[in-house]
PDB file of C-alpha atoms in Angstrom:
ATOM      1  CA  MET A   1       7.201 -21.695  21.443  1.00 86.00           C
ATOM      2  CA  GLN A   2       8.139 -20.708  17.895  1.00 92.00           C
ATOM      3  CA  LEU A   3      10.755 -18.024  17.331  1.00 92.00           C
ATOM      4  CA  CYS A   4       8.191 -15.631  15.821  1.00 92.00           C
ATOM      5  CA  GLU A   5       6.253 -15.656  19.109  1.00 93.00           C
ATOM      6  CA  ARG A   6       9.258 -15.749  21.416  1.00 94.00           C
ATOM      7  CA  TYR A   7      10.740 -12.688  19.733  1.00 94.00           C
ATOM      8  CA  ARG A   8       7.508 -10.801  19.007  1.00 94.00           C
ATOM      9  CA  PRO A   9       8.020  -7.132  20.052  1.00 94.00           C
ATOM     10  CA  ARG A  10       6.480  -6.433  23.450  1.00 93.00           C
ATOM     11  CA  GLN A  11       7.004  -2.653  23.316  1.00 93.00           C
ATOM     12  CA  TRP A  12       7.052  -0.022  20.568  1.00 95.00           C
ATOM     13  CA  SER A  13      10.818   0.466  20.769  1.00 93.00           C
ATOM     14  CA  ASP A  14      11.259  -3.197  19.752  1.00 94.00           C
ATOM     15  CA  LEU A  15       9.217  -2.801  16.548  1.00 94.00           C
ATOM     16  CA  ILE A  16      11.684  -2.734  13.653  1.00 91.00           C
ATOM     17  CA  GLY A  17      11.436  -0.779  10.417  1.00 88.00           C
ATOM     18  CA  HIS A  18       7.929   0.712  10.696  1.00 93.00           C
ATOM     19  CA  ASP A  19       8.780   4.284  11.667  1.00 93.00           C
ATOM     20  CA  ALA A  20       5.872   5.763   9.684  1.00 94.00           C
ATOM     21  CA  VAL A  21       3.358   3.600  11.560  1.00 96.00           C
ATOM     22  CA  LYS A  22       4.952   4.447  14.908  1.00 96.00           C
ATOM     23  CA  ALA A  23       4.853   8.155  14.026  1.00 97.00           C
ATOM     24  CA  THR A  24       1.139   7.903  13.177  1.00 97.00           C
ATOM     25  CA  VAL A  25       0.432   6.149  16.470  1.00 97.00           C
ATOM     26  CA  ASP A  26       2.375   8.852  18.310  1.00 97.00           C
ATOM     27  CA  ARG A  27       0.281  11.578  16.635  1.00 97.00           C
ATOM     28  CA  LEU A  28      -2.972   9.795  17.480  1.00 97.00           C
ATOM     29  CA  ARG A  29      -1.859   9.292  21.069  1.00 96.00           C
ATOM     30  CA  ALA A  30      -1.060  13.006  21.398  1.00 96.00           C
ATOM     31  CA  SER A  31      -4.118  14.350  19.583  1.00 93.00           C
ATOM     32  CA  GLY A  32      -6.947  12.413  21.180  1.00 90.00           C
ATOM     33  CA  GLY A  33      -5.654   9.116  22.459  1.00 94.00           C
ATOM     34  CA  LEU A  34      -5.593   5.650  20.920  1.00 96.00           C
ATOM     35  CA  ALA A  35      -8.839   4.372  22.468  1.00 95.00           C
ATOM     36  CA  GLY A  36     -12.303   4.737  20.963  1.00 95.00           C
ATOM     37  CA  ARG A  37     -11.135   4.088  17.401  1.00 96.00           C
ATOM     38  CA  ALA A  38     -11.355   1.379  14.762  1.00 96.00           C
ATOM     39  CA  TYR A  39      -7.995   0.601  13.130  1.00 97.00           C
ATOM     40  CA  TRP A  40      -7.577  -0.986   9.694  1.00 94.00           C
ATOM     41  CA  ILE A  41      -4.055  -2.454   9.842  1.00 96.00           C
ATOM     42  CA  THR A  42      -2.766  -3.669   6.486  1.00 93.00           C
ATOM     43  CA  GLY A  43       0.411  -5.077   4.996  1.00 92.00           C
ATOM     44  CA  PRO A  44       1.933  -8.219   3.466  1.00 92.00           C
ATOM     45  CA  SER A  45       2.068 -11.410   5.524  1.00 92.00           C
ATOM     46  CA  GLY A  46       4.671 -11.518   8.261  1.00 92.00           C
ATOM     47  CA  THR A  47       5.385  -7.779   8.375  1.00 92.00           C
ATOM     48  CA  GLY A  48       3.959  -7.158  11.848  1.00 94.00           C
ATOM     49  CA  LYS A  49       0.235  -6.364  11.537  1.00 95.00           C
ATOM     50  CA  THR A  50      -0.826  -8.474  14.511  1.00 94.00           C
ATOM     51  CA  THR A  51       2.157  -7.186  16.477  1.00 95.00           C
ATOM     52  CA  VAL A  52       1.060  -3.568  15.916  1.00 97.00           C
ATOM     53  CA  ALA A  53      -2.488  -4.477  16.956  1.00 96.00           C
ATOM     54  CA  LYS A  54      -1.230  -6.225  20.096  1.00 94.00           C
ATOM     55  CA  LEU A  55       0.987  -3.250  21.005  1.00 95.00           C
ATOM     56  CA  ILE A  56      -2.001  -0.898  20.787  1.00 96.00           C
ATOM     57  CA  ALA A  57      -4.117  -3.327  22.803  1.00 94.00           C
ATOM     58  CA  ALA A  58      -1.407  -3.726  25.445  1.00 92.00           C
ATOM     59  CA  GLU A  59      -1.303   0.043  25.866  1.00 92.00           C
ATOM     60  CA  LEU A  60      -5.062   0.321  26.316  1.00 93.00           C
ATOM     61  CA  SER A  61      -6.488  -2.817  27.876  1.00 88.00           C
ATOM     62  CA  GLY A  62      -5.971  -4.573  31.159  1.00 73.00           C
ATOM     63  CA  PRO A  63      -5.110  -8.265  31.474  1.00 67.00           C
ATOM     64  CA  LEU A  64      -8.736  -9.236  30.788  1.00 67.00           C
ATOM     65  CA  GLY A  65      -9.668  -6.419  28.450  1.00 74.00           C
ATOM     66  CA  ASP A  66      -8.741  -7.735  25.019  1.00 83.00           C
ATOM     67  CA  LEU A  67     -10.052 -10.495  22.783  1.00 91.00           C
ATOM     68  CA  GLU A  68      -8.645 -11.903  19.521  1.00 92.00           C
ATOM     69  CA  ILE A  69     -10.965 -13.471  16.965  1.00 94.00           C
ATOM     70  CA  HIS A  70     -10.881 -14.619  13.333  1.00 93.00           C
ATOM     71  CA  ALA A  71     -13.177 -12.544  11.103  1.00 91.00           C
ATOM     72  CA  ARG A  72     -15.071 -15.634   9.904  1.00 90.00           C
ATOM     73  CA  LYS A  73     -16.210 -16.275  13.485  1.00 93.00           C
ATOM     74  CA  LEU A  74     -17.470 -12.726  13.996  1.00 92.00           C
ATOM     75  CA  THR A  75     -21.180 -13.402  13.608  1.00 92.00           C
ATOM     76  CA  THR A  76     -23.911 -10.971  14.604  1.00 92.00           C
ATOM     77  CA  ALA A  77     -24.462 -13.137  17.686  1.00 94.00           C
ATOM     78  CA  LYS A  78     -20.772 -12.844  18.590  1.00 94.00           C
ATOM     79  CA  LEU A  79     -20.914  -9.087  18.045  1.00 94.00           C
ATOM     80  CA  ALA A  80     -23.879  -8.877  20.407  1.00 94.00           C
ATOM     81  CA  GLU A  81     -21.862 -10.847  22.962  1.00 93.00           C
ATOM     82  CA  LEU A  82     -18.943  -8.413  22.641  1.00 93.00           C
ATOM     83  CA  VAL A  83     -21.220  -5.387  22.907  1.00 92.00           C
ATOM     84  CA  ALA A  84     -22.692  -6.871  26.077  1.00 93.00           C
ATOM     85  CA  LEU A  85     -19.184  -7.140  27.538  1.00 89.00           C
ATOM     86  CA  THR A  86     -18.571  -3.437  26.950  1.00 90.00           C
ATOM     87  CA  ARG A  87     -21.356  -2.511  29.346  1.00 89.00           C
ATOM     88  CA  PHE A  88     -18.754  -3.138  32.029  1.00 85.00           C
ATOM     89  CA  ALA A  89     -15.452  -1.314  32.402  1.00 81.00           C
ATOM     90  CA  PRO A  90     -12.417  -3.358  31.313  1.00 82.00           C
ATOM     91  CA  LEU A  91     -10.497  -4.660  34.310  1.00 75.00           C
ATOM     92  CA  GLY A  92      -7.343  -2.620  34.840  1.00 76.00           C
ATOM     93  CA  GLY A  93      -7.401  -0.799  31.499  1.00 82.00           C
ATOM     94  CA  LYS A  94      -8.787   2.160  29.577  1.00 87.00           C
ATOM     95  CA  SER A  95     -10.540   0.289  26.794  1.00 92.00           C
ATOM     96  CA  TRP A  96     -11.867  -3.048  25.610  1.00 94.00           C
ATOM     97  CA  CYS A  97      -9.778  -4.068  22.592  1.00 94.00           C
ATOM     98  CA  PHE A  98     -11.184  -6.461  19.988  1.00 95.00           C
ATOM     99  CA  LEU A  99      -8.575  -7.751  17.540  1.00 96.00           C
ATOM    100  CA  VAL A 100     -10.123  -9.159  14.350  1.00 95.00           C
ATOM    101  CA  ASN A 101      -7.635 -11.072  12.156  1.00 94.00           C
ATOM    102  CA  GLU A 102      -8.113 -11.734   8.406  1.00 91.00           C
ATOM    103  CA  ALA A 103     -10.604  -8.860   8.336  1.00 90.00           C
ATOM    104  CA  HIS A 104     -11.179  -9.186   4.569  1.00 85.00           C
ATOM    105  CA  ARG A 105     -13.091 -12.364   5.491  1.00 86.00           C
ATOM    106  CA  LEU A 106     -15.728 -10.483   7.474  1.00 85.00           C
ATOM    107  CA  ARG A 107     -19.235 -11.805   6.973  1.00 84.00           C
ATOM    108  CA  LYS A 108     -21.689  -9.525   5.196  1.00 81.00           C
ATOM    109  CA  ASP A 109     -24.053  -9.359   8.159  1.00 82.00           C
ATOM    110  CA  ALA A 110     -21.190  -8.579  10.545  1.00 85.00           C
ATOM    111  CA  GLU A 111     -19.854  -5.891   8.219  1.00 82.00           C
ATOM    112  CA  GLY A 112     -23.252  -4.210   8.250  1.00 82.00           C
ATOM    113  CA  GLU A 113     -23.420  -4.313  12.050  1.00 88.00           C
ATOM    114  CA  LEU A 114     -19.890  -2.926  12.350  1.00 90.00           C
ATOM    115  CA  LEU A 115     -20.875   0.131  10.310  1.00 88.00           C
ATOM    116  CA  THR A 116     -22.837   1.222  13.367  1.00 90.00           C
ATOM    117  CA  LEU A 117     -20.474  -0.052  16.056  1.00 92.00           C
ATOM    118  CA  CYS A 118     -17.501   1.796  14.508  1.00 92.00           C
ATOM    119  CA  ASP A 119     -19.242   5.115  13.844  1.00 90.00           C
ATOM    120  CA  PRO A 120     -17.337   5.867  16.045  1.00 89.00           C
ATOM    121  CA  PRO A 121     -16.740   3.341  18.832  1.00 93.00           C
ATOM    122  CA  PRO A 122     -17.401   4.595  22.355  1.00 92.00           C
ATOM    123  CA  PRO A 123     -14.290   5.861  24.195  1.00 92.00           C
ATOM    124  CA  HIS A 124     -13.904   2.591  26.127  1.00 92.00           C
ATOM    125  CA  VAL A 125     -13.996   0.339  23.021  1.00 94.00           C
ATOM    126  CA  THR A 126     -11.267  -0.125  20.397  1.00 96.00           C
ATOM    127  CA  TRP A 127     -11.467  -2.299  17.262  1.00 96.00           C
ATOM    128  CA  LEU A 128      -8.301  -3.583  15.586  1.00 97.00           C
ATOM    129  CA  PHE A 129      -8.762  -5.160  12.140  1.00 95.00           C
ATOM    130  CA  THR A 130      -5.755  -6.796  10.438  1.00 95.00           C
ATOM    131  CA  THR A 131      -5.657  -7.858   6.801  1.00 92.00           C
ATOM    132  CA  THR A 132      -3.373  -8.174   3.787  1.00 87.00           C
ATOM    133  CA  THR A 133      -5.952  -6.169   1.798  1.00 73.00           C
ATOM    134  CA  ALA A 134      -5.651  -2.367   1.854  1.00 63.00           C
ATOM    135  CA  GLY A 135      -8.995  -1.325   0.377  1.00 55.00           C
ATOM    136  CA  GLY A 136     -11.402  -1.421  -2.548  1.00 50.00           C
ATOM    137  CA  LEU A 137     -13.808  -4.348  -2.724  1.00 46.00           C
ATOM    138  CA  LEU A 138     -13.146  -6.493   0.305  1.00 57.00           C
ATOM    139  CA  PHE A 139     -14.981  -9.284   2.059  1.00 55.00           C
ATOM    140  CA  GLU A 140     -13.833 -12.241  -0.060  1.00 51.00           C
ATOM    141  CA  GLY A 141     -14.626 -10.755  -3.449  1.00 50.00           C
ATOM    142  CA  ARG A 142     -18.351 -10.620  -2.841  1.00 55.00           C
ATOM    143  CA  GLY A 143     -18.559  -7.227  -4.521  1.00 54.00           C
ATOM    144  CA  ILE A 144     -19.438  -5.365  -1.323  1.00 57.00           C
ATOM    145  CA  ASP A 145     -18.381  -1.728  -1.452  1.00 64.00           C
ATOM    146  CA  SER A 146     -16.099  -1.483   1.563  1.00 74.00           C
ATOM    147  CA  GLU A 147     -15.584   2.292   1.486  1.00 79.00           C
ATOM    148  CA  PRO A 148     -18.427   3.122   3.929  1.00 82.00           C
ATOM    149  CA  PHE A 149     -16.837   0.773   6.447  1.00 83.00           C
ATOM    150  CA  LEU A 150     -13.210   1.742   5.773  1.00 86.00           C
ATOM    151  CA  SER A 151     -14.061   5.434   6.121  1.00 89.00           C
ATOM    152  CA  ARG A 152     -14.827   4.700   9.770  1.00 92.00           C
ATOM    153  CA  CYS A 153     -11.365   3.205  10.365  1.00 93.00           C
ATOM    154  CA  THR A 154      -7.967   4.734  11.032  1.00 95.00           C
ATOM    155  CA  PRO A 155      -5.596   3.202   8.459  1.00 94.00           C
ATOM    156  CA  LEU A 156      -2.174   1.874   9.448  1.00 96.00           C
ATOM    157  CA  HIS A 157      -0.227   0.381   6.536  1.00 94.00           C
ATOM    158  CA  LEU A 158       2.910  -1.699   7.017  1.00 94.00           C
ATOM    159  CA  SER A 159       5.146  -1.633   3.972  1.00 89.00           C
ATOM    160  CA  THR A 160       8.065  -3.921   3.145  1.00 86.00           C
ATOM    161  CA  GLN A 161       9.987  -1.049   1.550  1.00 89.00           C
ATOM    162  CA  GLY A 162      13.403  -0.665   3.143  1.00 90.00           C
ATOM    163  CA  LEU A 163      12.876  -3.584   5.516  1.00 90.00           C
ATOM    164  CA  ALA A 164      15.268  -6.141   4.015  1.00 93.00           C
ATOM    165  CA  GLU A 165      18.367  -5.081   5.951  1.00 95.00           C
ATOM    166  CA  PRO A 166      16.638  -4.229   9.276  1.00 94.00           C
ATOM    167  CA  PHE A 167      14.793  -7.564   9.180  1.00 95.00           C
ATOM    168  CA  ALA A 168      18.008  -9.362   8.213  1.00 96.00           C
ATOM    169  CA  ARG A 169      19.896  -7.823  11.154  1.00 96.00           C
ATOM    170  CA  GLN A 170      17.104  -8.803  13.527  1.00 95.00           C
ATOM    171  CA  ALA A 171      16.994 -12.324  12.105  1.00 96.00           C
ATOM    172  CA  LYS A 172      20.751 -12.747  12.472  1.00 96.00           C
ATOM    173  CA  THR A 173      20.594 -11.493  16.072  1.00 96.00           C
ATOM    174  CA  VAL A 174      17.850 -14.026  16.861  1.00 96.00           C
ATOM    175  CA  ALA A 175      19.684 -16.838  15.070  1.00 96.00           C
ATOM    176  CA  HIS A 176      22.858 -16.070  17.017  1.00 96.00           C
ATOM    177  CA  ALA A 177      20.955 -16.044  20.332  1.00 95.00           C
ATOM    178  CA  GLU A 178      19.458 -19.437  19.480  1.00 95.00           C
ATOM    179  CA  GLY A 179      22.719 -21.016  18.346  1.00 95.00           C
ATOM    180  CA  LEU A 180      21.444 -21.212  14.756  1.00 96.00           C
ATOM    181  CA  ASP A 181      23.662 -18.589  13.110  1.00 95.00           C
ATOM    182  CA  GLY A 182      26.432 -19.636  10.763  1.00 94.00           C
ATOM    183  CA  LYS A 183      26.196 -17.245   7.804  1.00 95.00           C
ATOM    184  CA  PRO A 184      27.025 -13.592   7.053  1.00 95.00           C
ATOM    185  CA  LEU A 185      24.481 -10.767   7.057  1.00 96.00           C
ATOM    186  CA  ALA A 186      24.277 -10.833   3.248  1.00 97.00           C
ATOM    187  CA  ALA A 187      22.820 -14.342   3.438  1.00 96.00           C
ATOM    188  CA  TYR A 188      20.101 -13.096   5.763  1.00 96.00           C
ATOM    189  CA  VAL A 189      19.288 -10.244   3.389  1.00 96.00           C
ATOM    190  CA  ARG A 190      18.886 -12.792   0.589  1.00 97.00           C
ATOM    191  CA  LEU A 191      16.704 -14.919   2.873  1.00 96.00           C
ATOM    192  CA  VAL A 192      14.428 -11.953   3.655  1.00 96.00           C
ATOM    193  CA  HIS A 193      14.101 -11.206  -0.068  1.00 95.00           C
ATOM    194  CA  SER A 194      13.353 -14.849  -0.849  1.00 96.00           C
ATOM    195  CA  GLN A 195      10.539 -14.812   1.735  1.00 95.00           C
ATOM    196  CA  HIS A 196       9.148 -11.514   0.357  1.00 93.00           C
ATOM    197  CA  GLY A 197       9.745  -9.645   3.600  1.00 92.00           C
ATOM    198  CA  ASN A 198       7.818 -12.163   5.695  1.00 94.00           C
ATOM    199  CA  LEU A 199       9.771 -12.181   8.962  1.00 94.00           C
ATOM    200  CA  ARG A 200       7.682 -15.029  10.355  1.00 95.00           C
ATOM    201  CA  ALA A 201       8.724 -17.191   7.392  1.00 96.00           C
ATOM    202  CA  VAL A 202      12.352 -16.100   7.874  1.00 96.00           C
ATOM    203  CA  TYR A 203      12.244 -17.293  11.484  1.00 96.00           C
ATOM    204  CA  GLN A 204      10.821 -20.610  10.307  1.00 96.00           C
ATOM    205  CA  ARG A 205      13.761 -21.078   7.934  1.00 96.00           C
ATOM    206  CA  ILE A 206      16.154 -20.264  10.774  1.00 96.00           C
ATOM    207  CA  GLU A 207      14.448 -22.851  12.989  1.00 96.00           C
ATOM    208  CA  ALA A 208      14.821 -25.379  10.178  1.00 95.00           C
ATOM    209  CA  GLY A 209      18.600 -24.791  10.254  1.00 94.00           C
ATOM    210  CA  ASP A 210      18.928 -22.999   6.923  1.00 95.00           C
ATOM    211  CA  MET A 211      21.352 -20.412   8.339  1.00 95.00           C
ATOM    212  CA  LEU A 212      23.747 -22.872   9.932  1.00 94.00           C
ATOM    213  CA  LYS A 213      27.128 -23.198   8.280  1.00 82.00           C
ATOM    214  CA  LYS A 214      27.205 -26.308   6.151  1.00 76.00           C
ATOM    215  CA  GLU A 215      30.017 -28.748   6.767  1.00 62.00           C
ATOM    216  CA  GLY A 216      32.353 -29.792   4.006  1.00 52.00           C
TER     217      GLY A 216
END
């Protein structure tokens, strides 16, 4: 298993550097609960979008109550299949959770169907869309006005601002635990900057041995 999966946060307290997102989730949890919503989770690659989606899903769904799918595969037929599932209560959880990755690649027909399904979702259904695209004209540049759809979603944006040192400390901790640490924290900060805040890419460089002390 790759480091990015082995060290993926399994609880909110393990999520590093996204206090604003955690605060928003806390407010939603207190004001009406996390279920029965559609979330539009955005941010640069490797900042934790899928992790945030999985943390919400873990809080809401039972062991058989969540499903992850690439947006390109979300056809109207697949949507009908998912809707059919929601006629039954999720096993051991509060809500079915459907995690749609690369949501800017949604098909036009699926996007139209989702306008209805997310307006709003029933209390026992939660949609989690992740994408590097925050808004405007989405859906692979096809000129589709995405605002009607996005207005139905709760936005959660993951920023890289202020993450260099927290990510570097986490990366150094992981590297040390794996016997792959041989450089000072400053080198990890430079590595995070060089990978544009993509922690997944940072872990890949650690696995490749980039942070081991060079001999000679």
